[in-house]
Short mmCIF file of C-alpha atoms in Angstrom, two decimals:
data_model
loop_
_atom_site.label_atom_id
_atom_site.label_comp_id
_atom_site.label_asym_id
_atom_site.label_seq_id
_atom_site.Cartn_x
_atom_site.Cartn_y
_atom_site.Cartn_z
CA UNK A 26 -103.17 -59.39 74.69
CA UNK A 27 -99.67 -60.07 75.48
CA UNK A 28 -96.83 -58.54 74.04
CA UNK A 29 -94.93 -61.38 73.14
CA UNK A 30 -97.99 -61.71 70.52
CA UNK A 31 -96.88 -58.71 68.46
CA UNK A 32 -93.37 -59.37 68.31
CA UNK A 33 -93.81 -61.80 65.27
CA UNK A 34 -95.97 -63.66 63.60
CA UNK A 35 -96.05 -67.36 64.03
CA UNK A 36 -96.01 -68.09 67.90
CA UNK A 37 -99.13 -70.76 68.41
CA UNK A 38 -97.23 -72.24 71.76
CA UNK A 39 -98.00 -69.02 73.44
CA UNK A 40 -101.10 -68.00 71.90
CA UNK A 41 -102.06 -71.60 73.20
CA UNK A 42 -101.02 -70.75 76.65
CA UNK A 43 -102.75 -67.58 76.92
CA UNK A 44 -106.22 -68.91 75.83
CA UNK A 45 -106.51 -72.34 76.43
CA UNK A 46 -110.26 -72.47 76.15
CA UNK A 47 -109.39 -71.68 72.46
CA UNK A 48 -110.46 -74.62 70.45
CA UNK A 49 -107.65 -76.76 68.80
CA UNK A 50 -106.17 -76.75 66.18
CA UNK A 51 -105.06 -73.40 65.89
CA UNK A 52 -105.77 -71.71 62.57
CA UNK A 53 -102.22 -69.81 62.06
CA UNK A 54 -103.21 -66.22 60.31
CA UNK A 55 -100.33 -64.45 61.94
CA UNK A 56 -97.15 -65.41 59.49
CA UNK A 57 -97.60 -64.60 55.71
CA UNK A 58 -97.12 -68.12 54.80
CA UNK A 59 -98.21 -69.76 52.20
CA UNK A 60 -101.11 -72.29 53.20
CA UNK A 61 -100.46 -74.83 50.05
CA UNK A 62 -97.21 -75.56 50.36
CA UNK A 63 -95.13 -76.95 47.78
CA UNK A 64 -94.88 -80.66 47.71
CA UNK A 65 -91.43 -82.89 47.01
CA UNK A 66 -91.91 -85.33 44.80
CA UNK A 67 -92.04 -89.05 45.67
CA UNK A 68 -88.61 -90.18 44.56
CA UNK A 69 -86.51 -86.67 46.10
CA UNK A 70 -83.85 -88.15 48.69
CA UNK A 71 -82.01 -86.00 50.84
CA UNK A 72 -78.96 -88.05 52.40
CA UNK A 73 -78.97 -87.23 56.05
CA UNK A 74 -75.76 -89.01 56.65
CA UNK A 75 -73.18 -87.07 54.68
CA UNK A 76 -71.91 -83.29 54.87
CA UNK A 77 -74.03 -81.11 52.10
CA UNK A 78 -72.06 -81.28 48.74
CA UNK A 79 -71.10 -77.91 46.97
CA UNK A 80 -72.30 -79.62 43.50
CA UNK A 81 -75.89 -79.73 45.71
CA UNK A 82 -74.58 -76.06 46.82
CA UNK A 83 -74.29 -74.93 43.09
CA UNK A 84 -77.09 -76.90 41.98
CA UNK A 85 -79.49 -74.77 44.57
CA UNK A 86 -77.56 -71.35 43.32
CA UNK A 87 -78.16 -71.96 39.84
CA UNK A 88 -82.62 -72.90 40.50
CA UNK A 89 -83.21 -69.93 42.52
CA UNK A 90 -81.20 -67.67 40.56
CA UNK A 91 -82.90 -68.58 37.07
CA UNK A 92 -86.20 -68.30 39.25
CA UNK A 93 -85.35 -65.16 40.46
CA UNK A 94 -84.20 -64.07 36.79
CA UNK A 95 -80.96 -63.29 38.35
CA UNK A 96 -77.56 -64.09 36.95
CA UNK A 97 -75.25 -61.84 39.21
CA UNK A 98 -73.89 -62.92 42.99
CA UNK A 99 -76.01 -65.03 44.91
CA UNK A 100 -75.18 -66.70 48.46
CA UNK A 101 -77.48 -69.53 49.90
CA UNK A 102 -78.64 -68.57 53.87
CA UNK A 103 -80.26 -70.23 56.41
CA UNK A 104 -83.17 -67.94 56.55
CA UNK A 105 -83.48 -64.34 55.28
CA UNK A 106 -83.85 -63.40 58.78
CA UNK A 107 -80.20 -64.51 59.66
CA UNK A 108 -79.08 -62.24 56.77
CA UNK A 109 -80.48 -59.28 58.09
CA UNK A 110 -78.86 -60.09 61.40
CA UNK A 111 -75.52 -60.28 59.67
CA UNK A 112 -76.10 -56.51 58.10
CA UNK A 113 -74.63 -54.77 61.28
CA UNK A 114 -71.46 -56.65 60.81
CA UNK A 115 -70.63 -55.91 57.56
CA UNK A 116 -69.21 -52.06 57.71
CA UNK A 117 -72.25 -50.30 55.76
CA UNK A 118 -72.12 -47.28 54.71
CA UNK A 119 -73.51 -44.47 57.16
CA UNK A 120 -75.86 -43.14 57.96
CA UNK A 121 -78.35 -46.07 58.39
CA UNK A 122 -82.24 -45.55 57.51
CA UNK A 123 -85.07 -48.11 57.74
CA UNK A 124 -88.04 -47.47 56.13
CA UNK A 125 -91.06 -47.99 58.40
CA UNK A 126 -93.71 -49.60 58.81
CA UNK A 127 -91.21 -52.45 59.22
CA UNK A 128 -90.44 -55.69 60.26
CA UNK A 129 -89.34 -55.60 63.65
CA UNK A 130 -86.31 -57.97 62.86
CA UNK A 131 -85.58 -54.66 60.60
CA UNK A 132 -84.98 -52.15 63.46
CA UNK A 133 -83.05 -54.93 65.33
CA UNK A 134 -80.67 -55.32 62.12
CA UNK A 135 -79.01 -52.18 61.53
CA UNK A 136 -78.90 -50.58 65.88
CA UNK A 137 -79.25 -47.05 65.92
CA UNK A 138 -80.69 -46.71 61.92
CA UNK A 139 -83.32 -44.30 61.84
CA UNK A 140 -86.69 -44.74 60.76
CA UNK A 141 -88.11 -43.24 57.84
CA UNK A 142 -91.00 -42.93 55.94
CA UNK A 143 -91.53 -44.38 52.61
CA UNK A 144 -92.12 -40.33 51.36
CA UNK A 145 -88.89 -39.74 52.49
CA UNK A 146 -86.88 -42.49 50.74
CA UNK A 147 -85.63 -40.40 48.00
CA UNK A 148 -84.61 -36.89 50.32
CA UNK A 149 -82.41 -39.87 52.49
CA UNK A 150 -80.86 -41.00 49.65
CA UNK A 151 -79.76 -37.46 47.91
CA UNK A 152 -77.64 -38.16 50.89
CA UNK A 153 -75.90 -41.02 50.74
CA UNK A 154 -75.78 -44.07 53.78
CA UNK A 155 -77.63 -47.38 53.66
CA UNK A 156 -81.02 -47.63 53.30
CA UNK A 157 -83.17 -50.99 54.41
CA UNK A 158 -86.52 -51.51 52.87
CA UNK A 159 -88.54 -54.40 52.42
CA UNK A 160 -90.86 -54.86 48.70
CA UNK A 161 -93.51 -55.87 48.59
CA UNK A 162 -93.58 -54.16 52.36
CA UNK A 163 -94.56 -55.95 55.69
CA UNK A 164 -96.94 -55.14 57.01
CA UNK A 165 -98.90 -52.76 54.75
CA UNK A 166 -98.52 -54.54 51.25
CA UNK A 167 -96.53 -51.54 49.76
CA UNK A 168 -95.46 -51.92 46.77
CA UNK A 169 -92.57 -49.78 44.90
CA UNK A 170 -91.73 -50.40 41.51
CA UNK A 171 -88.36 -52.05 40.93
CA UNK A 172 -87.45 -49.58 38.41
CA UNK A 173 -87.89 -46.87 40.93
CA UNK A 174 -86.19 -48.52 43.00
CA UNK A 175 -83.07 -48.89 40.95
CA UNK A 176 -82.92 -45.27 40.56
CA UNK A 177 -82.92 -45.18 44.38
CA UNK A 178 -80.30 -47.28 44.14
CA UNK A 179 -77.84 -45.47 41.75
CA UNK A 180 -78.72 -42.07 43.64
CA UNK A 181 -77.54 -43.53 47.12
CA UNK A 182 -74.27 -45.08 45.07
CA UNK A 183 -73.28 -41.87 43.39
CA UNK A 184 -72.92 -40.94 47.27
CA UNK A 185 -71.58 -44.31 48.08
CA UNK A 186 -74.88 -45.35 49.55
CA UNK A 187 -76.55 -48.71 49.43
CA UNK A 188 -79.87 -50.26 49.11
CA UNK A 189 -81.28 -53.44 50.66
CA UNK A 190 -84.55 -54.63 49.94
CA UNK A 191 -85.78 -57.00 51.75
CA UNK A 192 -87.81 -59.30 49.00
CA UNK A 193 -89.41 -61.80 51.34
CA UNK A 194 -92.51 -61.70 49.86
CA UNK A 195 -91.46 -60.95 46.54
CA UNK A 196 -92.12 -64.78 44.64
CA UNK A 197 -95.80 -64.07 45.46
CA UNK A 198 -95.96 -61.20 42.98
CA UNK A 199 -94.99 -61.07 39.32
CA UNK A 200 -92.33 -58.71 38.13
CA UNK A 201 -91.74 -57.20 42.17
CA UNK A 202 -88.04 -58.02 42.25
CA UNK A 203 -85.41 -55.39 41.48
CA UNK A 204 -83.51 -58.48 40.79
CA UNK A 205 -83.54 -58.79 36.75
CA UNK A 206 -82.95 -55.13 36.72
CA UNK A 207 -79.27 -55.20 38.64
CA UNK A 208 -76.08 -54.63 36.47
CA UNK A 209 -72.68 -56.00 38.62
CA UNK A 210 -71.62 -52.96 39.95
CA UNK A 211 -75.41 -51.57 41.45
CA UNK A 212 -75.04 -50.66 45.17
CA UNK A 213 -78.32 -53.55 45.45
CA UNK A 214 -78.39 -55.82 48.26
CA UNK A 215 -81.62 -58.24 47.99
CA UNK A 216 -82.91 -60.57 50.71
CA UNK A 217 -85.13 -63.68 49.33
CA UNK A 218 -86.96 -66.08 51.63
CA UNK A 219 -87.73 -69.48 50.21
CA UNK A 220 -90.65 -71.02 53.21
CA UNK A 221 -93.18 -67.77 52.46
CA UNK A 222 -94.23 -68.77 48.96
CA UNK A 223 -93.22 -71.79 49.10
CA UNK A 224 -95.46 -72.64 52.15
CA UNK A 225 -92.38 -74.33 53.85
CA UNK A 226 -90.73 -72.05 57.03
CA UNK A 227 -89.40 -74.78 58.47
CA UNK A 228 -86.58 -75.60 56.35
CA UNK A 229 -84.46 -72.58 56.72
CA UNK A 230 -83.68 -71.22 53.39
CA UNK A 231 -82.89 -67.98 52.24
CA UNK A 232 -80.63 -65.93 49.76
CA UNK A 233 -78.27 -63.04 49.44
CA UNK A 234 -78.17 -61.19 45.74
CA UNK A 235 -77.04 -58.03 43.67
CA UNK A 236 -73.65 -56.20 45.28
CA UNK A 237 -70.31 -58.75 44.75
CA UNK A 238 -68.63 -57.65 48.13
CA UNK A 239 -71.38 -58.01 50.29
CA UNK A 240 -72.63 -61.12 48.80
CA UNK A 241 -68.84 -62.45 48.90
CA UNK A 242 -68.80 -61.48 52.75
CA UNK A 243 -71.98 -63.33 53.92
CA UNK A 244 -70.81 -66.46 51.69
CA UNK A 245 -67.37 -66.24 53.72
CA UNK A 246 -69.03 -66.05 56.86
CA UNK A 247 -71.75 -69.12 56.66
CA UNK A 248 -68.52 -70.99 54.90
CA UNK A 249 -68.58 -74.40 53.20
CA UNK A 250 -72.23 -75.62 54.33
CA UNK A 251 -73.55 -72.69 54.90
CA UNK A 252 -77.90 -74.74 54.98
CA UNK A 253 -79.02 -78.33 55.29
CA UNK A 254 -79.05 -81.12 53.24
CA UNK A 255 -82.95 -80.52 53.22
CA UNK A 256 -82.87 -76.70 52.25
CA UNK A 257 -80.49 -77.93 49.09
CA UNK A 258 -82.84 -80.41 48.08
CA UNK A 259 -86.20 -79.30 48.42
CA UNK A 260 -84.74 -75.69 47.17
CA UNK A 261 -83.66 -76.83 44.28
CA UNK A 262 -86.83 -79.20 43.07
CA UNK A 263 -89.08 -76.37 44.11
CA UNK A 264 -87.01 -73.33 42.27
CA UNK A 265 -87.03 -76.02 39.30
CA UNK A 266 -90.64 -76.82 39.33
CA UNK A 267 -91.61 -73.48 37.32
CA UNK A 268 -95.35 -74.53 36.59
CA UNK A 269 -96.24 -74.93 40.46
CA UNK A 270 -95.11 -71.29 40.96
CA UNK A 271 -97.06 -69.47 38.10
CA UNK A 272 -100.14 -71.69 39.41
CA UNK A 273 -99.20 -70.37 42.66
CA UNK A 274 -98.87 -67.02 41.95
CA UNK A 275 -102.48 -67.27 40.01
CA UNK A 276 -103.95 -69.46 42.93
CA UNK A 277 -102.97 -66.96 45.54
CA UNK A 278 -104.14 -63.71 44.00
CA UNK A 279 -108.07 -65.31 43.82
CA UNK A 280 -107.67 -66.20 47.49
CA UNK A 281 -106.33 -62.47 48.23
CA UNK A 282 -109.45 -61.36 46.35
CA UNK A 283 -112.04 -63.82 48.23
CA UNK A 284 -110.11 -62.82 51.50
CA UNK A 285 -110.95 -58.58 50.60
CA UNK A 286 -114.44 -59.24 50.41
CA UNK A 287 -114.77 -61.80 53.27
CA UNK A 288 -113.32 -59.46 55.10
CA UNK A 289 -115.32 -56.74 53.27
CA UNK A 290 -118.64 -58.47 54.25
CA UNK A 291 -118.21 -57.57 58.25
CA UNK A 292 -117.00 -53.81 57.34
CA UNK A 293 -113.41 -54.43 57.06
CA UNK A 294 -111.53 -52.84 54.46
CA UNK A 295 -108.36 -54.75 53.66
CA UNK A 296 -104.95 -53.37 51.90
CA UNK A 297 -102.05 -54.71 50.53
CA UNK A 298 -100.34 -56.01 47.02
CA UNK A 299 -99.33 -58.79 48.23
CA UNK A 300 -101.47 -62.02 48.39
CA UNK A 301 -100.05 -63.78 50.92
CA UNK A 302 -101.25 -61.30 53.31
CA UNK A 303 -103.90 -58.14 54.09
CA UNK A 304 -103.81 -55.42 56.83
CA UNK A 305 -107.12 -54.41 58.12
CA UNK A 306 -107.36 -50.72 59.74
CA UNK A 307 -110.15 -50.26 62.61
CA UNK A 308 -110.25 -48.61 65.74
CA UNK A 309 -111.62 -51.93 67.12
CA UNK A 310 -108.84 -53.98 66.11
CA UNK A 311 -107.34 -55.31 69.50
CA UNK A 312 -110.91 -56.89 70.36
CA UNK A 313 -111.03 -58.80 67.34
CA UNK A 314 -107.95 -59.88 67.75
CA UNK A 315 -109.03 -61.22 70.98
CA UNK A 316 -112.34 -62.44 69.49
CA UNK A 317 -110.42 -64.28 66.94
CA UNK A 318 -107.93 -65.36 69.29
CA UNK A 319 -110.92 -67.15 71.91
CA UNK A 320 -111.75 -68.86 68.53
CA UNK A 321 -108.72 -70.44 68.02
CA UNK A 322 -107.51 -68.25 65.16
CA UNK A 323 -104.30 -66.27 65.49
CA UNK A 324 -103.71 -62.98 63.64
CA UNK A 325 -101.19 -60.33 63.52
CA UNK A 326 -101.39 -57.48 65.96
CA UNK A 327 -98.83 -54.57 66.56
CA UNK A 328 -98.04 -52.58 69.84
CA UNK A 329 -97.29 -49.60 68.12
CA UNK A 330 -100.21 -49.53 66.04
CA UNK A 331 -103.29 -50.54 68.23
CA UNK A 332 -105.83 -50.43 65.09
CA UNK A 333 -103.74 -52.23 62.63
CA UNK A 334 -104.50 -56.38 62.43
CA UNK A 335 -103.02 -58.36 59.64
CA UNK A 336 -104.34 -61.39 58.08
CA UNK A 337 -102.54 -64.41 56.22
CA UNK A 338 -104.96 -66.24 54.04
CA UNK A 339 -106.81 -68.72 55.76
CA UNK A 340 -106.89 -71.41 52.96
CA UNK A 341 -109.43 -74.29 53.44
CA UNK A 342 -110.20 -72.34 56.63
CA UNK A 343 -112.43 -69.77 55.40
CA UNK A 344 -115.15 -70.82 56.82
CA UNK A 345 -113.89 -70.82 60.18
CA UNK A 346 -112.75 -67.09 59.88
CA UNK A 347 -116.02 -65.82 58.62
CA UNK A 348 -117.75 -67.31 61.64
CA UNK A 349 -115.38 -66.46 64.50
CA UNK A 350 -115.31 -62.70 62.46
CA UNK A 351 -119.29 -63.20 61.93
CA UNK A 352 -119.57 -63.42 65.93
CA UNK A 353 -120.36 -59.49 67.80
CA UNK A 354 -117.46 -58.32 69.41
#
């Protein structure tokens, strides 16, 4: 297994390269993503021709934040990822902590934080500094309460401390977000990514909520047209179109379910509270990964954890992942 495999989810060109016996088409099980994406409707026209508008700008603000339940600062992004990358610049408050298991992108976005355990959480903040978690977490599933997280939250202010969560994952489950909780002045800073629940990565789009200052700073830095023409549109319809998401949300929690006991079936016990994904613990995890991998299907493996695999839901694929899991390793 190559190492540029565990790095991140997502990278089919050089899974492809490194078993190209593997039949084709890939079956992508490494990302998170949602497989039924959300679908624009026939008569939504993005104009490709002219600079993005800030009525389209303020249009987009005002969707996600009523889907988010969210009324405070809010700053559009082209990707939560790029937001995290920005957190080094933006004079936190030290010491820095990052609660592990992580996202690697986590580490890389606060140098020199040190990494602590979810147990620890509320020692760290008696103490004051910044403190980056993701909820629901990547990749185990962990789940804290936002409530509990709030009162993280003060504690670390009353030492003027900060909290960002990370809340990539956070559309796929009902009442995760700290966001409805936030008054103005909470030292909250919350990272949403639009293309996991809505199924659609590729068009960049991400925001920045909760503290006014930080929010202000990232919204100064990205400037006037700060995402495509695309992310405004298709944001906006999708943040809008609040059936689709509670079907979602309904849709992907039976597919979590089947996924435990597919996985269940071949001795695998799966955890997580999120649906859009499930980490499997077994001491034979890097040869299914390769197993998998000869059959075309691309999971989640982790250099620093040689018996953790994750899976995204496989979709209309399931069929294909209980055979290639079906085969002896």
């Amino acid at each position: 297994m190559s190492r540029d495999l565990t790095y991140h989810g997502g990278r089919i060109e050089a899974a492809a390269r490194l078993y190209p016996d593997a039949p084709r088409p890939w079956l992508d099980l490494s990302t998170g993503i949602n497989p039924y994406p959300w679908t624009p409707p026939a008569g939504l026209v993005v104009d490709q021709q002219r600079l993005p508008s800030g009525e389209a700008l303020a249009g987009l603000l005002a969707a996600a934040g009523a889907a988010f339940g969210f009324a405070g600062a809010l700053a559009a992004v082209p990707g939560s990822e790029l937001a995290l990358r920005l957190m080094a610049t933006l004079d936190l408050p030290r010491p820095w902590h990052v609660v592990t298991p992580c996202y690697r992108t986590h580490r890389d976005a606060l140098p020199g934080a040190r990494a602590i355990a979810a147990e620890q959480i509320d020692e760290v903040a008696a103490r004051g500094g910044t403190v980056l978690l993701a909820n629901p977490n990547n990749p185990d599933g962990r789940l804290i309460a936002p409530d509990v997280l709030l009162a993280i939250a003060r504690t670390l202010g009353e030492r003027g401390g900060v909290l960002i969560v990370d809340e990539a994952f956070a559309d796929a489950v009902a009442g995760a977000s700290v966001l409805p909780l936030l008054r103005a002045d909470d030292p909250v800073v919350v990272l949403r990514s639009f293309g996991k629940f809505y199924g659609l990565a590729g068009v960049r789009l991400g925001f920045v909520g909760g503290a006014r200052s930080v929010v202000a700073r990232i919204a100064a830095l990205l400037g006037d047209w700060p995402v495509s023409a695309t992310a405004l549109a298709y944001g906006a319809a999708a943040y809008r179109d609040v059936a689709w998401a509670e079907r979602m949300r309904l849709r992907l929690g039976a597919e979590a379910v089947n996924l435990d006991a597919l996985l269940a079936r071949r001795g695998l016990l799966a955890r997580g509270a999120c649906p859009l994904f499930r980490l499997v613990e077994h001491d034979r995890a890097g040869a299914m990964f390769e197993r998998l991998a000869a059959a075309g299907i691309l999971t989640r493996p982790f250099e620093e954890r040689a018996d953790w695999l994750r899976f995204g839901l496989p979709g209309g694929e399931v069929e294909r992942l209980e055979a290639a899991l079906a085969v002896d390793g």
